[in-house]
Amino acid sequence: MNAAITGVGAYVPEDILTNDELSKMVDTSDEWIMTRIGIKTRHILKGEGQGTSVMGEGAVRELLEKTNTSADEVDALICATVTPDHQFPATANIISDKAGIRNAFSFDINAGCSGFLYSLEAGSKLISSGQYKKVVVVGADKMSSITDYTDRATCPIFGDAAGAVMLEPSEDENGIQDSMLQSDGVGRKHLHQKAGGSVKPASHETVDKREHFIYQEGQQVFKWAVSKMADVSVEMMKKHNIEAEDLDWLVPHQANMRIIEATAKRMGIKKEQVMINIQKYGNTTAATLPLCLYEWEKDLKPGNNIILATFGAGFTWGSMYLRWSYDGSKIK
Ligand code: UT7
């Protein structure tokens, strides 16, 4: 039994941080950011006590409304995030509580920027087991909470957002067809958060050394991302005999416009076949893929061939091939 995505919701915080504003905070420019990364603006969640679950709740509430689902019908909720509200309990538990989901079990998945894809895989297997009928998969990150706004190498990249999809058993041959997921922990040295975990709990020293922020060796991550995301997407096309012109959409993780372009080039597809909104939102980590599906929902038709592709901290990467299940133009 295939699982199918039957609805999409999202939450994007109102406040916008522009390249011009960033240029007043660190030594950078709109020109550098646009040329090297391709981001114009990113949204930031502001306000005391506002964490990732606030955005997750917003996305889930919209999803339930759009899919006409009562909270009681949800069997499970999975939240992909690297910026949980707390070390524990899971942000998924908090989102479920806030959204009134009481008859479900919920848990978080941490797989860096690949978290949403990993969670979609986990959720789809819950559906295909036959035991669960409605699984909500959330990708949510408040990256501004771990971004160092004195570090010009990382602060232009990240933004805050959440997206959520409903998974249900597919009624036809559409839905999730296949996935290829991988990880390699050797990549951890190039992209991580140094303190705050069990290896180096928070202390005055870790705060003074600014070790609670994202640490990234950009060039290393870039090299890996370009090759792994493209390799796994090309492999998926070959495995399912998908010619470039047969692919309706590539939905790539939005980390850098140059990585997206390189992936599309390797797949032999045109830019018009690629969902790209990095210029508006930046890299929202676990939220990039559902946020793309949300923005393009109106254009999606049953049977559309879609490949999702991702790369992130871990390192983690993967691709998923799905055939879209409903007419997005009919959704209000
Ligand atoms: O989602 C998780 C996965 N993450 C990624 O996929 C990110 C992958 N990496 C990247 O996207 C890119 O490596 C970055 C966008 C992070 C950096 O771009 P880059 O083209 O690799 O730049 P670089 O780090 O090689 O730096 C080039 C130059 C350096 O100056 P020098 O040494 O050549 O004088 C940097 O100091 O650009 C400088 N630089 C900046 N200049 C202006 C670095 N950041 C900035 C900045 N503004 N914001």
Tab-separated table of C-alpha atoms and ligand atoms in Angstrom:
chain	number	residue	atom	x	y	z
A	1	MET	CA	0.000	0.000	0.000
A	2	ASN	CA	1.432	3.363	-1.056
A	3	ALA	CA	1.229	6.445	1.135
A	4	ALA	CA	0.127	9.658	-0.566
A	5	ILE	CA	0.441	13.298	0.388
A	6	THR	CA	-3.158	14.517	0.638
A	7	GLY	CA	-2.627	18.082	1.856
A	8	VAL	CA	-0.056	20.756	2.707
A	9	GLY	CA	0.050	23.550	5.290
A	10	ALA	CA	2.735	26.079	6.203
A	11	TYR	CA	3.640	28.850	8.586
A	12	VAL	CA	6.054	31.643	7.759
A	13	PRO	CA	6.730	34.287	10.433
A	14	GLU	CA	5.953	37.881	9.452
A	15	ASP	CA	9.259	39.605	10.205
A	16	ILE	CA	11.659	39.865	7.276
A	17	LEU	CA	15.431	40.287	7.435
A	18	THR	CA	16.832	41.808	4.233
A	19	ASN	CA	20.338	41.712	2.791
A	20	ASP	CA	20.633	45.452	3.341
A	21	GLU	CA	19.849	45.020	7.032
A	22	LEU	CA	22.409	42.180	7.262
A	23	SER	CA	24.976	44.441	5.597
A	24	LYS	CA	24.657	46.781	8.586
A	25	MET	CA	25.239	43.900	11.027
A	26	VAL	CA	28.255	42.214	9.359
A	27	ASP	CA	30.704	43.002	6.550
A	28	THR	CA	28.665	41.740	3.590
A	29	SER	CA	26.559	43.034	0.699
A	30	ASP	CA	23.404	42.235	-1.240
A	31	GLU	CA	25.606	41.594	-4.260
A	32	TRP	CA	27.785	38.980	-2.485
A	33	ILE	CA	24.822	37.171	-0.958
A	34	MET	CA	22.873	37.116	-4.236
A	35	THR	CA	25.874	35.921	-6.279
A	36	ARG	CA	27.180	33.280	-3.843
A	37	ILE	CA	23.961	32.042	-2.240
A	38	GLY	CA	20.957	33.528	-4.083
A	39	ILE	CA	19.000	34.772	-1.061
A	40	LYS	CA	17.264	38.152	-0.961
A	41	THR	CA	15.235	37.878	2.265
A	42	ARG	CA	14.588	35.447	5.113
A	43	HIS	CA	11.777	35.403	7.670
A	44	ILE	CA	12.543	35.507	11.396
A	45	LEU	CA	10.344	34.396	14.279
A	46	LYS	CA	10.472	37.114	16.928
A	47	GLY	CA	8.990	37.447	20.379
A	48	GLU	CA	9.670	36.172	23.871
A	49	GLY	CA	8.947	32.477	24.363
A	50	GLN	CA	8.308	31.841	20.674
A	51	GLY	CA	9.928	28.571	19.589
A	52	THR	CA	9.765	26.110	16.719
A	53	SER	CA	6.474	24.610	17.950
A	54	VAL	CA	4.684	27.926	17.377
A	55	MET	CA	5.380	27.622	13.653
A	56	GLY	CA	4.719	23.863	13.636
A	57	GLU	CA	1.360	24.438	15.283
A	58	GLY	CA	0.456	27.077	12.675
A	59	ALA	CA	1.341	24.749	9.808
A	60	VAL	CA	-0.559	21.806	11.333
A	61	ARG	CA	-3.673	23.852	12.105
A	62	GLU	CA	-3.804	25.045	8.487
A	63	LEU	CA	-3.227	21.498	7.253
A	64	LEU	CA	-6.092	20.104	9.349
A	65	GLU	CA	-8.407	22.846	8.133
A	66	LYS	CA	-7.479	22.448	4.465
A	67	THR	CA	-7.852	18.665	4.556
A	68	ASN	CA	-11.049	18.827	6.594
A	69	THR	CA	-9.469	16.603	9.244
A	70	SER	CA	-10.451	16.693	12.889
A	71	ALA	CA	-7.486	16.613	15.273
A	72	ASP	CA	-8.836	13.396	16.808
A	73	GLU	CA	-8.426	11.529	13.523
A	74	VAL	CA	-4.635	11.925	13.405
A	75	ASP	CA	-2.816	8.677	14.277
A	76	ALA	CA	0.758	9.967	14.438
A	77	LEU	CA	2.734	13.197	14.103
A	78	ILE	CA	6.424	13.322	13.208
A	79	CYS	CA	8.386	16.559	13.492
A	80	ALA	CA	11.699	17.031	11.714
A	81	THR	CA	13.767	19.729	13.393
A	82	VAL	CA	17.277	20.643	14.545
A	83	THR	CA	15.977	23.512	16.652
A	84	PRO	CA	13.565	21.803	19.055
A	85	ASP	CA	11.769	23.942	21.639
A	86	HIS	CA	13.729	22.052	24.315
A	87	GLN	CA	16.291	19.237	24.421
A	88	PHE	CA	13.309	17.211	25.598
A	89	PRO	CA	10.421	16.542	25.364
A	90	ALA	CA	10.077	16.242	21.610
A	91	THR	CA	8.731	19.272	19.761
A	92	ALA	CA	6.288	16.880	18.073
A	93	ASN	CA	4.673	16.294	21.498
A	94	ILE	CA	4.315	20.051	22.006
A	95	ILE	CA	2.904	20.684	18.517
A	96	SER	CA	0.380	17.880	18.992
A	97	ASP	CA	-0.734	19.324	22.316
A	98	LYS	CA	-1.049	22.869	20.952
A	99	ALA	CA	-2.960	21.696	17.860
A	100	GLY	CA	-5.349	19.584	19.974
A	101	ILE	CA	-4.088	16.237	18.623
A	102	ARG	CA	-4.823	13.834	21.480
A	103	ASN	CA	-5.225	10.352	19.981
A	104	ALA	CA	-1.804	10.164	18.358
A	105	PHE	CA	1.771	9.267	19.217
A	106	SER	CA	4.405	11.776	18.180
A	107	PHE	CA	8.166	12.039	17.981
A	108	ASP	CA	10.991	14.130	16.488
A	109	ILE	CA	13.522	13.198	13.846
A	110	ASN	CA	16.856	14.981	13.680
A	111	ALA	CA	18.507	14.515	10.290
A	112	GLY	CA	19.676	18.067	9.600
A	113	CYS	CA	18.308	19.546	6.420
A	114	SER	CA	17.235	16.045	5.320
A	115	GLY	CA	14.924	15.739	8.316
A	116	PHE	CA	11.717	16.275	6.388
A	117	LEU	CA	12.576	13.646	3.776
A	118	TYR	CA	13.587	11.121	6.447
A	119	SER	CA	10.333	11.864	8.304
A	120	LEU	CA	8.309	11.474	5.135
A	121	GLU	CA	9.903	8.063	4.656
A	122	ALA	CA	9.116	7.072	8.264
A	123	GLY	CA	5.549	8.375	7.958
A	124	SER	CA	4.946	6.628	4.651
A	125	LYS	CA	6.070	3.321	6.159
A	126	LEU	CA	3.624	3.799	9.059
A	127	ILE	CA	0.893	4.171	6.439
A	128	SER	CA	2.026	1.242	4.318
A	129	SER	CA	2.065	-0.992	7.418
A	130	GLY	CA	-1.712	-0.714	7.257
A	131	GLN	CA	-1.906	0.169	10.949
A	132	TYR	CA	-2.190	3.946	10.623
A	133	LYS	CA	-4.485	5.966	8.371
A	134	LYS	CA	-3.497	9.602	8.921
A	135	VAL	CA	0.062	10.650	9.659
A	136	VAL	CA	1.118	14.294	9.860
A	137	VAL	CA	4.715	15.082	8.907
A	138	VAL	CA	6.064	18.471	9.980
A	139	GLY	CA	9.337	20.162	9.013
A	140	ALA	CA	9.988	23.143	11.288
A	141	ASP	CA	13.047	25.146	12.252
A	142	LYS	CA	13.763	28.385	14.017
A	143	MET	CA	17.270	28.676	12.587
A	144	SER	CA	17.576	32.242	13.909
A	145	SER	CA	17.852	30.714	17.403
A	146	ILE	CA	21.205	29.092	16.535
A	147	THR	CA	22.500	31.588	13.956
A	148	ASP	CA	25.408	33.819	14.951
A	149	TYR	CA	24.573	37.272	13.612
A	150	THR	CA	28.212	38.321	13.987
A	151	ASP	CA	29.404	35.553	11.614
A	152	ARG	CA	29.077	36.680	8.006
A	153	ALA	CA	29.844	33.198	6.684
A	154	THR	CA	26.626	31.732	8.089
A	155	CYS	CA	24.163	34.474	9.067
A	156	PRO	CA	22.940	35.318	5.534
A	157	ILE	CA	21.975	31.706	4.858
A	158	PHE	CA	19.284	30.732	7.338
A	159	GLY	CA	15.636	31.589	7.984
A	160	ASP	CA	12.668	30.368	10.036
A	161	ALA	CA	9.563	28.521	8.823
A	162	ALA	CA	7.442	25.391	9.120
A	163	GLY	CA	5.586	23.190	6.681
A	164	ALA	CA	3.364	20.149	7.214
A	165	VAL	CA	1.851	17.445	5.031
A	166	MET	CA	-0.847	14.827	5.584
A	167	LEU	CA	-0.049	11.239	4.622
A	168	GLU	CA	-2.863	8.765	3.926
A	169	PRO	CA	-3.160	5.444	2.085
A	170	SER	CA	-3.202	6.135	-1.650
A	171	GLU	CA	-6.456	5.320	-3.403
A	172	ASP	CA	-4.755	4.660	-6.746
A	173	GLU	CA	-1.296	4.042	-8.192
A	174	ASN	CA	-0.157	7.568	-7.251
A	175	GLY	CA	1.647	8.487	-4.038
A	176	ILE	CA	5.163	7.797	-2.788
A	177	GLN	CA	6.878	5.361	-5.144
A	178	ASP	CA	10.438	5.027	-3.895
A	179	SER	CA	13.143	6.561	-1.736
A	180	MET	CA	16.912	6.433	-1.443
A	181	LEU	CA	18.234	7.769	1.834
A	182	GLN	CA	21.783	7.825	3.091
A	183	SER	CA	23.975	9.261	5.814
A	184	ASP	CA	27.676	9.435	6.626
A	185	GLY	CA	28.710	10.637	10.069
A	186	VAL	CA	32.201	11.617	8.897
A	187	GLY	CA	30.546	14.822	7.733
A	188	ARG	CA	29.824	15.914	11.299
A	189	LYS	CA	33.106	17.769	11.600
A	190	HIS	CA	32.124	20.161	8.816
A	191	LEU	CA	28.656	21.126	10.075
A	192	HIS	CA	27.512	21.032	13.688
A	193	GLN	CA	26.736	22.896	16.883
A	194	LYS	CA	29.676	22.568	19.235
A	195	ALA	CA	28.020	22.933	22.643
A	196	GLY	CA	24.742	22.255	24.374
A	197	GLY	CA	24.779	18.470	23.923
A	198	SER	CA	26.087	15.778	26.264
A	199	VAL	CA	29.667	16.086	24.987
A	200	LYS	CA	29.859	19.740	25.955
A	201	PRO	CA	26.978	20.890	28.127
A	202	ALA	CA	26.232	24.599	28.288
A	203	SER	CA	28.570	26.620	30.513
A	204	HIS	CA	29.723	30.217	30.789
A	205	GLU	CA	32.726	29.216	28.708
A	206	THR	CA	30.669	27.716	25.859
A	207	VAL	CA	28.504	30.843	25.758
A	208	ASP	CA	31.556	33.129	25.778
A	209	LYS	CA	33.104	31.121	22.935
A	210	ARG	CA	29.851	31.381	20.917
A	211	GLU	CA	29.632	27.595	20.673
A	212	HIS	CA	25.837	27.397	20.696
A	213	PHE	CA	25.609	28.572	17.105
A	214	ILE	CA	25.885	26.793	13.748
A	215	TYR	CA	29.454	25.900	12.870
A	216	GLN	CA	29.876	25.320	9.128
A	217	GLU	CA	32.862	24.832	6.840
A	218	GLY	CA	31.011	26.148	3.830
A	219	GLN	CA	33.241	24.926	1.015
A	220	GLN	CA	33.403	21.347	2.311
A	221	VAL	CA	29.651	21.193	2.783
A	222	PHE	CA	29.140	22.731	-0.646
A	223	LYS	CA	31.277	20.085	-2.373
A	224	TRP	CA	29.494	17.195	-0.673
A	225	ALA	CA	26.051	18.717	-1.238
A	226	VAL	CA	26.579	19.249	-4.960
A	227	SER	CA	27.782	15.723	-5.591
A	228	LYS	CA	25.493	13.757	-3.235
A	229	MET	CA	22.217	15.525	-3.996
A	230	ALA	CA	22.804	15.262	-7.740
A	231	ASP	CA	24.029	11.622	-7.600
A	232	VAL	CA	21.019	10.379	-5.680
A	233	SER	CA	18.551	12.287	-7.877
A	234	VAL	CA	20.101	11.041	-11.112
A	235	GLU	CA	20.116	7.498	-9.706
A	236	MET	CA	16.407	7.795	-8.912
A	237	MET	CA	15.651	8.937	-12.484
A	238	LYS	CA	17.626	6.031	-13.935
A	239	LYS	CA	16.050	3.458	-11.622
A	240	HIS	CA	12.534	4.465	-12.686
A	241	ASN	CA	13.348	5.275	-16.339
A	242	ILE	CA	12.335	8.896	-15.871
A	243	GLU	CA	13.551	10.993	-18.816
A	244	ALA	CA	14.254	14.671	-18.197
A	245	GLU	CA	11.089	15.704	-20.057
A	246	ASP	CA	8.956	13.269	-18.021
A	247	LEU	CA	9.810	14.934	-14.739
A	248	ASP	CA	7.226	17.527	-13.747
A	249	TRP	CA	9.041	18.886	-10.704
A	250	LEU	CA	12.290	18.645	-8.838
A	251	VAL	CA	11.804	19.804	-5.244
A	252	PRO	CA	15.341	20.393	-3.952
A	253	HIS	CA	16.474	21.431	-0.489
A	254	GLN	CA	16.993	25.196	-0.614
A	255	ALA	CA	20.526	25.699	0.726
A	256	ASN	CA	22.250	27.572	-2.077
A	257	MET	CA	21.040	28.550	-5.559
A	258	ARG	CA	24.298	27.225	-7.034
A	259	ILE	CA	23.712	23.777	-5.478
A	260	ILE	CA	20.159	23.716	-6.862
A	261	GLU	CA	21.366	24.732	-10.339
A	262	ALA	CA	24.148	22.136	-10.318
A	263	THR	CA	21.670	19.403	-9.344
A	264	ALA	CA	19.227	20.399	-12.094
A	265	LYS	CA	22.060	20.466	-14.630
A	266	ARG	CA	23.251	16.967	-13.706
A	267	MET	CA	19.650	15.727	-14.038
A	268	GLY	CA	19.416	17.370	-17.462
A	269	ILE	CA	16.287	19.304	-16.541
A	270	LYS	CA	15.340	22.942	-17.114
A	271	LYS	CA	15.111	25.536	-14.351
A	272	GLU	CA	11.355	25.802	-15.035
A	273	GLN	CA	11.023	22.217	-13.749
A	274	VAL	CA	12.531	23.149	-10.389
A	275	MET	CA	10.733	24.602	-7.375
A	276	ILE	CA	12.914	27.467	-6.129
A	277	ASN	CA	11.963	29.911	-3.376
A	278	ILE	CA	15.335	30.250	-1.638
A	279	GLN	CA	15.442	33.950	-2.603
A	280	LYS	CA	12.454	34.661	-0.306
A	281	TYR	CA	13.031	32.337	2.652
A	282	GLY	CA	16.695	31.291	2.670
A	283	ASN	CA	17.574	27.900	4.124
A	284	THR	CA	14.825	26.951	6.576
A	285	THR	CA	16.410	23.493	7.154
A	286	ALA	CA	13.583	20.959	7.709
A	287	ALA	CA	10.955	23.323	6.304
A	288	THR	CA	12.325	23.869	2.788
A	289	LEU	CA	10.638	20.919	1.051
A	290	PRO	CA	7.107	21.291	2.486
A	291	LEU	CA	7.315	25.050	1.962
A	292	CYS	CA	7.997	24.455	-1.753
A	293	LEU	CA	5.100	21.979	-2.040
A	294	TYR	CA	2.893	24.538	-0.277
A	295	GLU	CA	3.777	27.354	-2.657
A	296	TRP	CA	3.390	25.225	-5.790
A	297	GLU	CA	0.339	23.263	-4.622
A	298	LYS	CA	-2.001	25.081	-7.028
A	299	ASP	CA	0.077	23.896	-10.019
A	300	LEU	CA	0.177	20.223	-8.997
A	301	LYS	CA	-1.988	17.657	-10.818
A	302	PRO	CA	-2.665	13.979	-10.093
A	303	GLY	CA	0.021	11.799	-11.626
A	304	ASN	CA	2.676	14.560	-11.745
A	305	ASN	CA	6.156	13.037	-11.504
A	306	ILE	CA	8.029	14.663	-8.635
A	307	ILE	CA	11.492	14.056	-7.204
A	308	LEU	CA	12.344	15.462	-3.782
A	309	ALA	CA	16.069	15.798	-3.079
A	310	THR	CA	18.007	16.863	-0.038
A	311	PHE	CA	21.364	17.211	1.693
A	312	GLY	CA	22.188	18.271	5.225
A	313	ALA	CA	24.094	17.982	8.487
A	314	GLY	CA	25.183	14.514	9.482
A	315	PHE	CA	25.903	14.301	6.609
A	316	THR	CA	22.486	13.123	5.476
A	317	TRP	CA	21.067	13.063	1.981
A	318	GLY	CA	18.520	11.378	-0.206
A	319	SER	CA	15.847	11.528	-2.856
A	320	MET	CA	12.242	10.424	-3.074
A	321	TYR	CA	10.130	9.779	-6.145
A	322	LEU	CA	6.408	10.372	-5.877
A	323	ARG	CA	3.426	10.768	-8.145
A	324	TRP	CA	1.202	13.591	-6.948
A	325	SER	CA	-2.237	12.531	-5.754
A	326	TYR	CA	-4.701	15.413	-6.006
A	327	ASP	CA	-5.634	18.435	-8.072
A	328	GLY	CA	-3.992	21.319	-6.209
A	329	SER	CA	-5.885	23.925	-8.246
A	330	LYS	CA	-9.113	22.844	-6.515
A	331	ILE	CA	-7.767	23.589	-3.021
A	332	LYS	CA	-8.977	26.843	-1.453
B	1	UT7	O1	21.638	23.089	4.442
B	1	UT7	C1	22.766	22.458	4.982
B	1	UT7	C2	23.783	22.352	3.935
B	1	UT7	N1	24.501	23.593	3.785
B	1	UT7	C3	24.912	23.961	2.577
B	1	UT7	O2	24.578	23.303	1.610
B	1	UT7	C4	25.825	25.152	2.450
B	1	UT7	C5	26.927	24.843	1.487
B	1	UT7	N2	27.921	25.929	1.371
B	1	UT7	C6	27.627	27.084	0.753
B	1	UT7	O3	26.505	27.318	0.331
B	1	UT7	C7	28.764	28.059	0.521
B	1	UT7	O4	29.968	27.455	0.809
B	1	UT7	C8	28.637	29.373	1.356
B	1	UT7	C9	27.456	30.174	0.861
B	1	UT7	C10	28.471	29.037	2.815
B	1	UT7	C11	29.884	30.239	1.178
B	1	UT7	O5	30.125	30.479	-0.207
B	1	UT7	P1	31.549	30.194	-0.859
B	1	UT7	O6	31.432	30.584	-2.268
B	1	UT7	O7	31.923	28.775	-0.546
B	1	UT7	O8	32.460	31.227	-0.112
B	1	UT7	P2	33.786	30.957	0.742
B	1	UT7	O9	33.437	30.411	2.084
B	1	UT7	O10	34.777	30.219	-0.085
B	1	UT7	O11	34.310	32.427	0.926
B	1	UT7	C12	34.775	33.199	-0.195
B	1	UT7	C13	35.175	34.572	0.294
B	1	UT7	C14	36.068	34.552	1.533
B	1	UT7	O12	36.958	35.644	1.437
B	1	UT7	P3	38.490	35.422	0.953
B	1	UT7	O13	39.060	34.439	1.923
B	1	UT7	O14	38.366	34.859	-0.444
B	1	UT7	O15	39.059	36.785	1.043
B	1	UT7	C15	35.110	34.811	2.661
B	1	UT7	O16	35.730	35.413	3.781
B	1	UT7	O17	33.996	35.287	0.673
B	1	UT7	C16	34.131	35.755	2.022
B	1	UT7	N3	32.808	35.754	2.620
B	1	UT7	C17	31.969	36.800	2.507
B	1	UT7	N4	32.072	37.984	1.875
B	1	UT7	C18	31.033	38.816	1.935
B	1	UT7	C19	32.205	34.776	3.347
B	1	UT7	N5	30.977	35.174	3.686
B	1	UT7	C20	30.802	36.427	3.188
B	1	UT7	C21	29.733	37.340	3.212
B	1	UT7	N6	29.888	38.519	2.567
B	1	UT7	N7	28.558	37.075	3.831
